Backbone as a printed PyTorch tensor [residue, N CA C, xyz], in Angstrom:
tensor([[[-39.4690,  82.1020, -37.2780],
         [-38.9700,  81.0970, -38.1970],
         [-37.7520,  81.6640, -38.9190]],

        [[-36.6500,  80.8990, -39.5370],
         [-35.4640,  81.0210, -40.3950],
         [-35.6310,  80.2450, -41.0870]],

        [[-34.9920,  80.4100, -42.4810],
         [-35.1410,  79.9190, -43.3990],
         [-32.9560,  80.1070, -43.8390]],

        [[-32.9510,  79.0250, -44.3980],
         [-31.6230,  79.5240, -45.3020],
         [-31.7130,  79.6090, -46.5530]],

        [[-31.3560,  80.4940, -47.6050],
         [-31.5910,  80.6150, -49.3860],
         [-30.0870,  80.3050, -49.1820]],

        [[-30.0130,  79.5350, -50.6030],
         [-28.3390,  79.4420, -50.9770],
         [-28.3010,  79.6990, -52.3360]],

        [[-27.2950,  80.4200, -52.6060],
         [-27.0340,  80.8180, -54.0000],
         [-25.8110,  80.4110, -54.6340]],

        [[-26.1090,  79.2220, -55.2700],
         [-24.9310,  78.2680, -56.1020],
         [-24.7870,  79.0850, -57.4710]],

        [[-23.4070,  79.9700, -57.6650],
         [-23.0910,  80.3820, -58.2960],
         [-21.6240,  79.5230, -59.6760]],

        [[-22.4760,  79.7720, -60.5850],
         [-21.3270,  79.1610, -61.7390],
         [-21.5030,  79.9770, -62.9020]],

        [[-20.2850,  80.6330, -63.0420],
         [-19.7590,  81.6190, -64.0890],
         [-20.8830,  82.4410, -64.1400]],

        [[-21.3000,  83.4340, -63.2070],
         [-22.3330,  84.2780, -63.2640],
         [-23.9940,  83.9850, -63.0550]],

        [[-24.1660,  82.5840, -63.1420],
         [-25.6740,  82.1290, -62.8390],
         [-25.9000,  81.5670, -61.8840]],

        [[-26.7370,  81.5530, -61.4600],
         [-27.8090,  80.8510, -60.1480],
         [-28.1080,  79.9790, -60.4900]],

        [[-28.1920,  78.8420, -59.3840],
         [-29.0990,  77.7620, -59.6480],
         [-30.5350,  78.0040, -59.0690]],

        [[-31.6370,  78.1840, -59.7830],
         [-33.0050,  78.1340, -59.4260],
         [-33.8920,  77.0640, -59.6120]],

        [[-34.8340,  76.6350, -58.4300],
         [-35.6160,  75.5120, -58.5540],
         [-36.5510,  75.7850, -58.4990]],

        [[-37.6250,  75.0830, -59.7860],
         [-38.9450,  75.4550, -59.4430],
         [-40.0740,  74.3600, -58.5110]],

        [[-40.8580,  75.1130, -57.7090],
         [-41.3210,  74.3970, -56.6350],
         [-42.7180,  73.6610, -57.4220]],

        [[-42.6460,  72.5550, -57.0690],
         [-43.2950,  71.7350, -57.1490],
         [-45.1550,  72.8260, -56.9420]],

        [[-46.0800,  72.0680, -57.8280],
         [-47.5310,  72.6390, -57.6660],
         [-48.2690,  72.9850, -56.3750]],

        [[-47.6550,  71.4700, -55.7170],
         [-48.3690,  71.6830, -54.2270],
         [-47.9560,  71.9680, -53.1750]],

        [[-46.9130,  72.4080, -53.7370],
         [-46.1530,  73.1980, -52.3490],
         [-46.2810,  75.1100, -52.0620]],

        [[-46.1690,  75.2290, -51.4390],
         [-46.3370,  76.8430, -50.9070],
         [-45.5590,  77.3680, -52.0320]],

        [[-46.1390,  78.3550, -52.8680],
         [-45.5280,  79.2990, -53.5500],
         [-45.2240,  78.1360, -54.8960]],

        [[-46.1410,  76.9990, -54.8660],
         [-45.7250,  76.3780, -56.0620],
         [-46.0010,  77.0880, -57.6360]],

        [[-45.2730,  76.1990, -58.4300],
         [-44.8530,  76.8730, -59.9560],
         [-44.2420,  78.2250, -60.2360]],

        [[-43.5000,  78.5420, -58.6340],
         [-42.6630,  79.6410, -58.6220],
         [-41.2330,  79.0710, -58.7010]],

        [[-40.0400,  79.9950, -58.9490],
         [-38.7650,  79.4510, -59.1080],
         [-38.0190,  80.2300, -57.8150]],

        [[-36.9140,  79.2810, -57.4830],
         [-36.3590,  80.0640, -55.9630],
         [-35.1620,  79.6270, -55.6130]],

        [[-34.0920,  79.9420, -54.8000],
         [-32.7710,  79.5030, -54.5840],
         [-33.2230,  77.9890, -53.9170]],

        [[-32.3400,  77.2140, -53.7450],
         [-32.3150,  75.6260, -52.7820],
         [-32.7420,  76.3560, -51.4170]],

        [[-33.2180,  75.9900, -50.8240],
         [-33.1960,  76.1080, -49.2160],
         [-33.9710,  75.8020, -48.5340]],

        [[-34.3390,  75.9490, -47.4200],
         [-35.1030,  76.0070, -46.2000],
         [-35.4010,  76.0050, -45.0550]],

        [[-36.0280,  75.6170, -44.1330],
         [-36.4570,  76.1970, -42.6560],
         [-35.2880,  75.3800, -41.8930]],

        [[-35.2010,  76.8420, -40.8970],
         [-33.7950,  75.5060, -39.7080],
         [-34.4730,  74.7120, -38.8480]],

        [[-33.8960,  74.2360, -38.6620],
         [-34.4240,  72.9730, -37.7150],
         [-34.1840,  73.9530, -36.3020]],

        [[-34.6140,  73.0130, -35.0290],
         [-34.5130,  73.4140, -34.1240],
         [-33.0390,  73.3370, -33.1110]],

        [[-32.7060,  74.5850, -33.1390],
         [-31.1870,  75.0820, -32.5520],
         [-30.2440,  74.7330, -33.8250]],

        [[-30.2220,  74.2330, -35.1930],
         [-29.5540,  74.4230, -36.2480],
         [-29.0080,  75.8570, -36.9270]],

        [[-27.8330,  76.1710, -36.9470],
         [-27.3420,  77.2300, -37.5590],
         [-27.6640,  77.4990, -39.2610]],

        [[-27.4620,  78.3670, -39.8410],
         [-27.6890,  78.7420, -40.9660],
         [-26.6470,  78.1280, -41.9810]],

        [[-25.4340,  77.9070, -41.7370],
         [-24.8730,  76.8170, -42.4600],
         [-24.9610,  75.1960, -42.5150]],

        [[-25.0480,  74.9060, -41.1860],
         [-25.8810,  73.2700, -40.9950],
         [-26.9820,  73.4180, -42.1380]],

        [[-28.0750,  74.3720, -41.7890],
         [-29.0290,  74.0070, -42.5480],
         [-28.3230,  73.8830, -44.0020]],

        [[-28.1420,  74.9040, -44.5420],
         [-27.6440,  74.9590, -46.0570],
         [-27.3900,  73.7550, -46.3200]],

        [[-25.8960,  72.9430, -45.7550],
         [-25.5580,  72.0840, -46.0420],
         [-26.7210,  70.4330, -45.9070]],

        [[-27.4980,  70.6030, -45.0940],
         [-28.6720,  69.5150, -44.8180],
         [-29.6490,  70.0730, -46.3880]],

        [[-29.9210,  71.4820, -46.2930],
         [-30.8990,  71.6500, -47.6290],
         [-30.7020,  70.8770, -49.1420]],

        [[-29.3120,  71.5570, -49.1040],
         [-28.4090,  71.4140, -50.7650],
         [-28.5920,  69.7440, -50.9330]],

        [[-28.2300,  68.7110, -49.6000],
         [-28.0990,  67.5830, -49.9100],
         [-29.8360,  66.9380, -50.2380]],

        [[-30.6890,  67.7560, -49.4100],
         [-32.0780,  66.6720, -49.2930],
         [-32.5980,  67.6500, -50.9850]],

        [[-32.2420,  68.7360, -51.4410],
         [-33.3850,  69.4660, -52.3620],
         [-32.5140,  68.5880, -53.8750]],

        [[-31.3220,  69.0150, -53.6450],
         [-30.7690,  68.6730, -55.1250],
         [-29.6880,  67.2550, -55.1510]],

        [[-29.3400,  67.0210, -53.8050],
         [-28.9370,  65.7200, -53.2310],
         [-27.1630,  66.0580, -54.3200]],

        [[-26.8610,  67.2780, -53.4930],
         [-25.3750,  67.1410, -53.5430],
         [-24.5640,  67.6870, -52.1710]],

        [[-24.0720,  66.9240, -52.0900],
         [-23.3610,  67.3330, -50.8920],
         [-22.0250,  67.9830, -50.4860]],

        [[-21.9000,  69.0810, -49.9120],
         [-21.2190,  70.2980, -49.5230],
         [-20.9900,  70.4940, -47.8380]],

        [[-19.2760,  70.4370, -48.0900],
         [-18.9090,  70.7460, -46.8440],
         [-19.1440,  72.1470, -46.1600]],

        [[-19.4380,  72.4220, -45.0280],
         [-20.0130,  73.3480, -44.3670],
         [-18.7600,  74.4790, -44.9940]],

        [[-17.5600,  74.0320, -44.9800],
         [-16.2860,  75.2790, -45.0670],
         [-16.8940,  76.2640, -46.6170]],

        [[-17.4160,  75.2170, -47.4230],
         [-17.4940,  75.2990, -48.6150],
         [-18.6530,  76.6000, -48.7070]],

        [[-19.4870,  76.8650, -48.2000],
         [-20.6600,  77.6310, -47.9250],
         [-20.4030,  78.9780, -47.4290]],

        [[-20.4840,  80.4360, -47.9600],
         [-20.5240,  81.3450, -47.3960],
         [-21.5410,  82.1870, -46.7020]],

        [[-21.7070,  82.6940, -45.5700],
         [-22.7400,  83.4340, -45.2020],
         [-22.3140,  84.7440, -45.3190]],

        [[-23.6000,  85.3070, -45.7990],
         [-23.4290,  86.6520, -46.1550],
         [-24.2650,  87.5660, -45.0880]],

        [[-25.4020,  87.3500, -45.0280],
         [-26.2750,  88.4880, -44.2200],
         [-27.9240,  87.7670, -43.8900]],

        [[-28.1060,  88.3310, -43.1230],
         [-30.0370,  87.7880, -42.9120],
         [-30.8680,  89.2240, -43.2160]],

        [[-32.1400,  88.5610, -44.4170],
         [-32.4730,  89.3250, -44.5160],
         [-33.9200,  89.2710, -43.4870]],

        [[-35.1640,  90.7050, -43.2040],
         [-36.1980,  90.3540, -42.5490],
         [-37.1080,  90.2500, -43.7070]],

        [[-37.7910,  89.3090, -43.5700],
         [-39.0060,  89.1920, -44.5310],
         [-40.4530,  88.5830, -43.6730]],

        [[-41.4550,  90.1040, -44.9330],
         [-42.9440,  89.7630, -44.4200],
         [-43.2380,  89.0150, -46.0650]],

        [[-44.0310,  87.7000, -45.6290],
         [-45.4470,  87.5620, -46.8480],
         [-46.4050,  87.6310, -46.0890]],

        [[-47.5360,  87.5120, -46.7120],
         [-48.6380,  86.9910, -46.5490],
         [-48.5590,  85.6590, -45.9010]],

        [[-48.1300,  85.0870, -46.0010],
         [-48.4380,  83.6750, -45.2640],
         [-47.5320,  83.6090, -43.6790]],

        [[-46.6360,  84.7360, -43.3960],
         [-45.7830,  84.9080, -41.9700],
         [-44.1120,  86.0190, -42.2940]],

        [[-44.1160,  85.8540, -41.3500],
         [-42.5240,  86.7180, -41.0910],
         [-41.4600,  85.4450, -40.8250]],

        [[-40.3430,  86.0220, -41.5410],
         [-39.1690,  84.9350, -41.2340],
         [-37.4420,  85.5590, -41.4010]],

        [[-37.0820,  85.3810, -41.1680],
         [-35.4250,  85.7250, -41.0300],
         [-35.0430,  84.7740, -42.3240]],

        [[-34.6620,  85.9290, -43.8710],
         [-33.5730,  84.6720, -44.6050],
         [-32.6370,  84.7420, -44.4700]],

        [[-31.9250,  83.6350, -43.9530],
         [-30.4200,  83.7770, -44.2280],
         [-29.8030,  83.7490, -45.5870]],

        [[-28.8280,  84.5160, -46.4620],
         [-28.5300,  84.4050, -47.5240],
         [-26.9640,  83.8750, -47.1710]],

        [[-26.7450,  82.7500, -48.5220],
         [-25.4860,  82.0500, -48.4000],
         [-25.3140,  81.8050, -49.6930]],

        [[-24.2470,  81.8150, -50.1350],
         [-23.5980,  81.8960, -51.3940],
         [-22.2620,  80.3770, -51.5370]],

        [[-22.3300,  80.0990, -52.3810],
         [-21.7820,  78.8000, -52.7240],
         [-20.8810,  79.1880, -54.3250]],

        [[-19.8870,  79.0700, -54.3540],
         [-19.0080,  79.3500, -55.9340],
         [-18.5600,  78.1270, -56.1730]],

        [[-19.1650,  77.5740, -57.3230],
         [-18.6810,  76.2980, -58.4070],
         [-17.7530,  76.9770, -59.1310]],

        [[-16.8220,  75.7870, -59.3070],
         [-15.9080,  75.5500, -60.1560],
         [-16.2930,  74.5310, -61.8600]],

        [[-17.0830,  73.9790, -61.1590],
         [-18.3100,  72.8590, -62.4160],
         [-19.6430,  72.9560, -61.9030]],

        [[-20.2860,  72.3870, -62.7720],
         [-21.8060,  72.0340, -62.2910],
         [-21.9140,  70.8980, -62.0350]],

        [[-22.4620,  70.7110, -60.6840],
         [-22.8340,  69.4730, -60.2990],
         [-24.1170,  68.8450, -60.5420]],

        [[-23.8860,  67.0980, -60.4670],
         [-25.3520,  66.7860, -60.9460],
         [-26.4160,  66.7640, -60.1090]],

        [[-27.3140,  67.3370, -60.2530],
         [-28.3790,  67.9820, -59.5190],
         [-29.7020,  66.5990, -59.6930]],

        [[-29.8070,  66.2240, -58.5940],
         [-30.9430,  65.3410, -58.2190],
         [-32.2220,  65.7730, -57.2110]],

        [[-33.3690,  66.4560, -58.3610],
         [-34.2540,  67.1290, -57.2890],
         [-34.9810,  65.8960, -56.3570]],

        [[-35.5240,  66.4520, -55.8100],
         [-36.3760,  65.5890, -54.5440],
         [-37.3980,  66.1580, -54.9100]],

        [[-38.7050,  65.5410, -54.3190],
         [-40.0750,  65.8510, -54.6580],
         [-40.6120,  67.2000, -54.7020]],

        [[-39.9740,  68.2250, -53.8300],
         [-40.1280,  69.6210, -53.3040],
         [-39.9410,  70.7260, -55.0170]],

        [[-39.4100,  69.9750, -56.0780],
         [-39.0580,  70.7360, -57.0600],
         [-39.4810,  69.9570, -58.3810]],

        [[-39.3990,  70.9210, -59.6150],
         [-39.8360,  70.0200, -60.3500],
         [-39.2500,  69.9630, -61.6630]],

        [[-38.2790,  71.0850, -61.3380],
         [-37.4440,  71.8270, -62.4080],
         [-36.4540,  72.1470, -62.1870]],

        [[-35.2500,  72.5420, -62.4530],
         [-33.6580,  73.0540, -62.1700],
         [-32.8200,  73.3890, -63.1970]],

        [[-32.8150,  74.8360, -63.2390],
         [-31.7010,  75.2900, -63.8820],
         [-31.2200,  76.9810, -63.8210]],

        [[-30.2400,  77.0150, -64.4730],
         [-28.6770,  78.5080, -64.5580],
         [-29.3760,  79.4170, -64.8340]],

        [[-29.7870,  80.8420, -63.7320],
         [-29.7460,  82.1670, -64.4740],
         [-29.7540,  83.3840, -64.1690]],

        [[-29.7020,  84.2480, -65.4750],
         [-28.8550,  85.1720, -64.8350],
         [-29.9950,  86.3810, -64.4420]],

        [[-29.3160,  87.5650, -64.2010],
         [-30.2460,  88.6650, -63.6850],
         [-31.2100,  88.6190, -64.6770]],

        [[-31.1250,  88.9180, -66.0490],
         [-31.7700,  89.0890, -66.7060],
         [-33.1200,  87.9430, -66.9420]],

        [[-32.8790,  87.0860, -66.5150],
         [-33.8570,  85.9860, -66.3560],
         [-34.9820,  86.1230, -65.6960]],

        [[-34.7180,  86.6450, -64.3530],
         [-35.9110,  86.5780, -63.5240],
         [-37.0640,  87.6550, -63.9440]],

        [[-36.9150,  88.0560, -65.0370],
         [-37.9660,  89.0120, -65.2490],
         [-39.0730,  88.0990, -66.4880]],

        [[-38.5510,  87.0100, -66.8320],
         [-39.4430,  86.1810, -67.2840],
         [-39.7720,  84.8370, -66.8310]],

        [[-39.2510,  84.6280, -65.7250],
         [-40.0430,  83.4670, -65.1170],
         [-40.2860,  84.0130, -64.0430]],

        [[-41.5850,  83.2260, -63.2100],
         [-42.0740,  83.2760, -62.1340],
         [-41.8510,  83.3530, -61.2020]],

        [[-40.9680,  84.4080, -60.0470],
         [-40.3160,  84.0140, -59.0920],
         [-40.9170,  83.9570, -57.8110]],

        [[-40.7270,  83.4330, -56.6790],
         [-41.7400,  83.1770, -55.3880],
         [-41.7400,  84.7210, -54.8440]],

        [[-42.4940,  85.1490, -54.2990],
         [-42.5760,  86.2230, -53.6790],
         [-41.3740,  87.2460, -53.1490]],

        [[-40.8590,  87.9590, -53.4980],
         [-39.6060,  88.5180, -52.9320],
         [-38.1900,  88.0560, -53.4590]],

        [[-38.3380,  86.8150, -54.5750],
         [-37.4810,  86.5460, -54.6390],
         [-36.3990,  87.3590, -55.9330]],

        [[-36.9660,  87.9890, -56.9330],
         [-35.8770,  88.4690, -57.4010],
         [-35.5190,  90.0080, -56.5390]],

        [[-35.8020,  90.5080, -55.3080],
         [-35.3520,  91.5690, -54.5580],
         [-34.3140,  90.6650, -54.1190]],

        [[-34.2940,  89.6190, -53.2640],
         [-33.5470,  88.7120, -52.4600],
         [-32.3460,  88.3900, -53.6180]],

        [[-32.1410,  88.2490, -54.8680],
         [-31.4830,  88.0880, -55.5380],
         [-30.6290,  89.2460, -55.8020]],

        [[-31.0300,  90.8670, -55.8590],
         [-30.3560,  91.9220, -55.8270],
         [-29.8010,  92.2860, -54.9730]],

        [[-30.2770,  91.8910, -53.8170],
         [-29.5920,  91.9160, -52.5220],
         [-28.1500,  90.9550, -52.4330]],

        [[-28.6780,  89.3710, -52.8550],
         [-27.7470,  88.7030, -53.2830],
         [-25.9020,  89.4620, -54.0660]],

        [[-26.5210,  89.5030, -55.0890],
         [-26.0740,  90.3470, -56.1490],
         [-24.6460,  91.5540, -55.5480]],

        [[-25.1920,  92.2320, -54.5820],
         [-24.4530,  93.4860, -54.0840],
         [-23.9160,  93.1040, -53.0260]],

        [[-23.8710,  91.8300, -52.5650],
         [-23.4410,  91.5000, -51.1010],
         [-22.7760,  90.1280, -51.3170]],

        [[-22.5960,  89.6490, -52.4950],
         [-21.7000,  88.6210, -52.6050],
         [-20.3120,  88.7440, -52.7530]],

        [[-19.6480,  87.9110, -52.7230],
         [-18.3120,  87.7470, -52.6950],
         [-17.2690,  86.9910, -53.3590]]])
């Protein structure tokens, strides 16, 4: 499985969404993303994610790929792709059912909210490999 994380960056913060109760890893917080479809690239997806999670839409040029990381949970192994996105404004963010919450932050944040499994490593990784 692949997954794409995207990291919508504005003036130093992330956009993080928190996942809905009944979803895998719910009442955790996590970049937009998710699983590729079948024979979909890691930017297709991004750009299909960003529009169905927060329902804004982004041209593929607009999207950077940075690196795949390997990841084990408990629940399987998957390839993330990490992709990075730089605002100029904040856009208005319309979650879809998958989330239940949305908002800006910075490193220092994730050490008090809940993050899904791996995800503030995936964020340091982020962090040193952006652009």
């Amino acid at each position: 499985m692949e997954v794409a994380g995207c990291y919508l960056e504005h003036e130093g913060k992330i956009l993080f969404l928190l996942r809905a109760k009944d979803r895998l890893e719910g009442d955790c917080w996590g970049v937009p993303g998710g699983k590729l479809e079948k024979g979909e690239e890691p930017l297709d997806a991004a750009v299909r994610e960003l529009h169905e999670e927060i329902g804004v839409e982004f041209k593929r040029e607009a999207i950077l790929y940075l690196l795949p990381l390997y990841v084990k949970k408990p629940f399987g192994e998957f390839v993330f792709h990490l992709l990075q996105v730089r605002l100029t404004e904040v856009p208005l963010i319309r979650l879809n059912d998958e989330h239940t919450a949305a908002c800006w932050l910075e490193e220092k944040d994730l050490d008090i909210l809940p993050m899904v499994l791996g995800g503030k490593e995936a964020y340091l990784i982020y962090l040193q490999n952006k652009r």
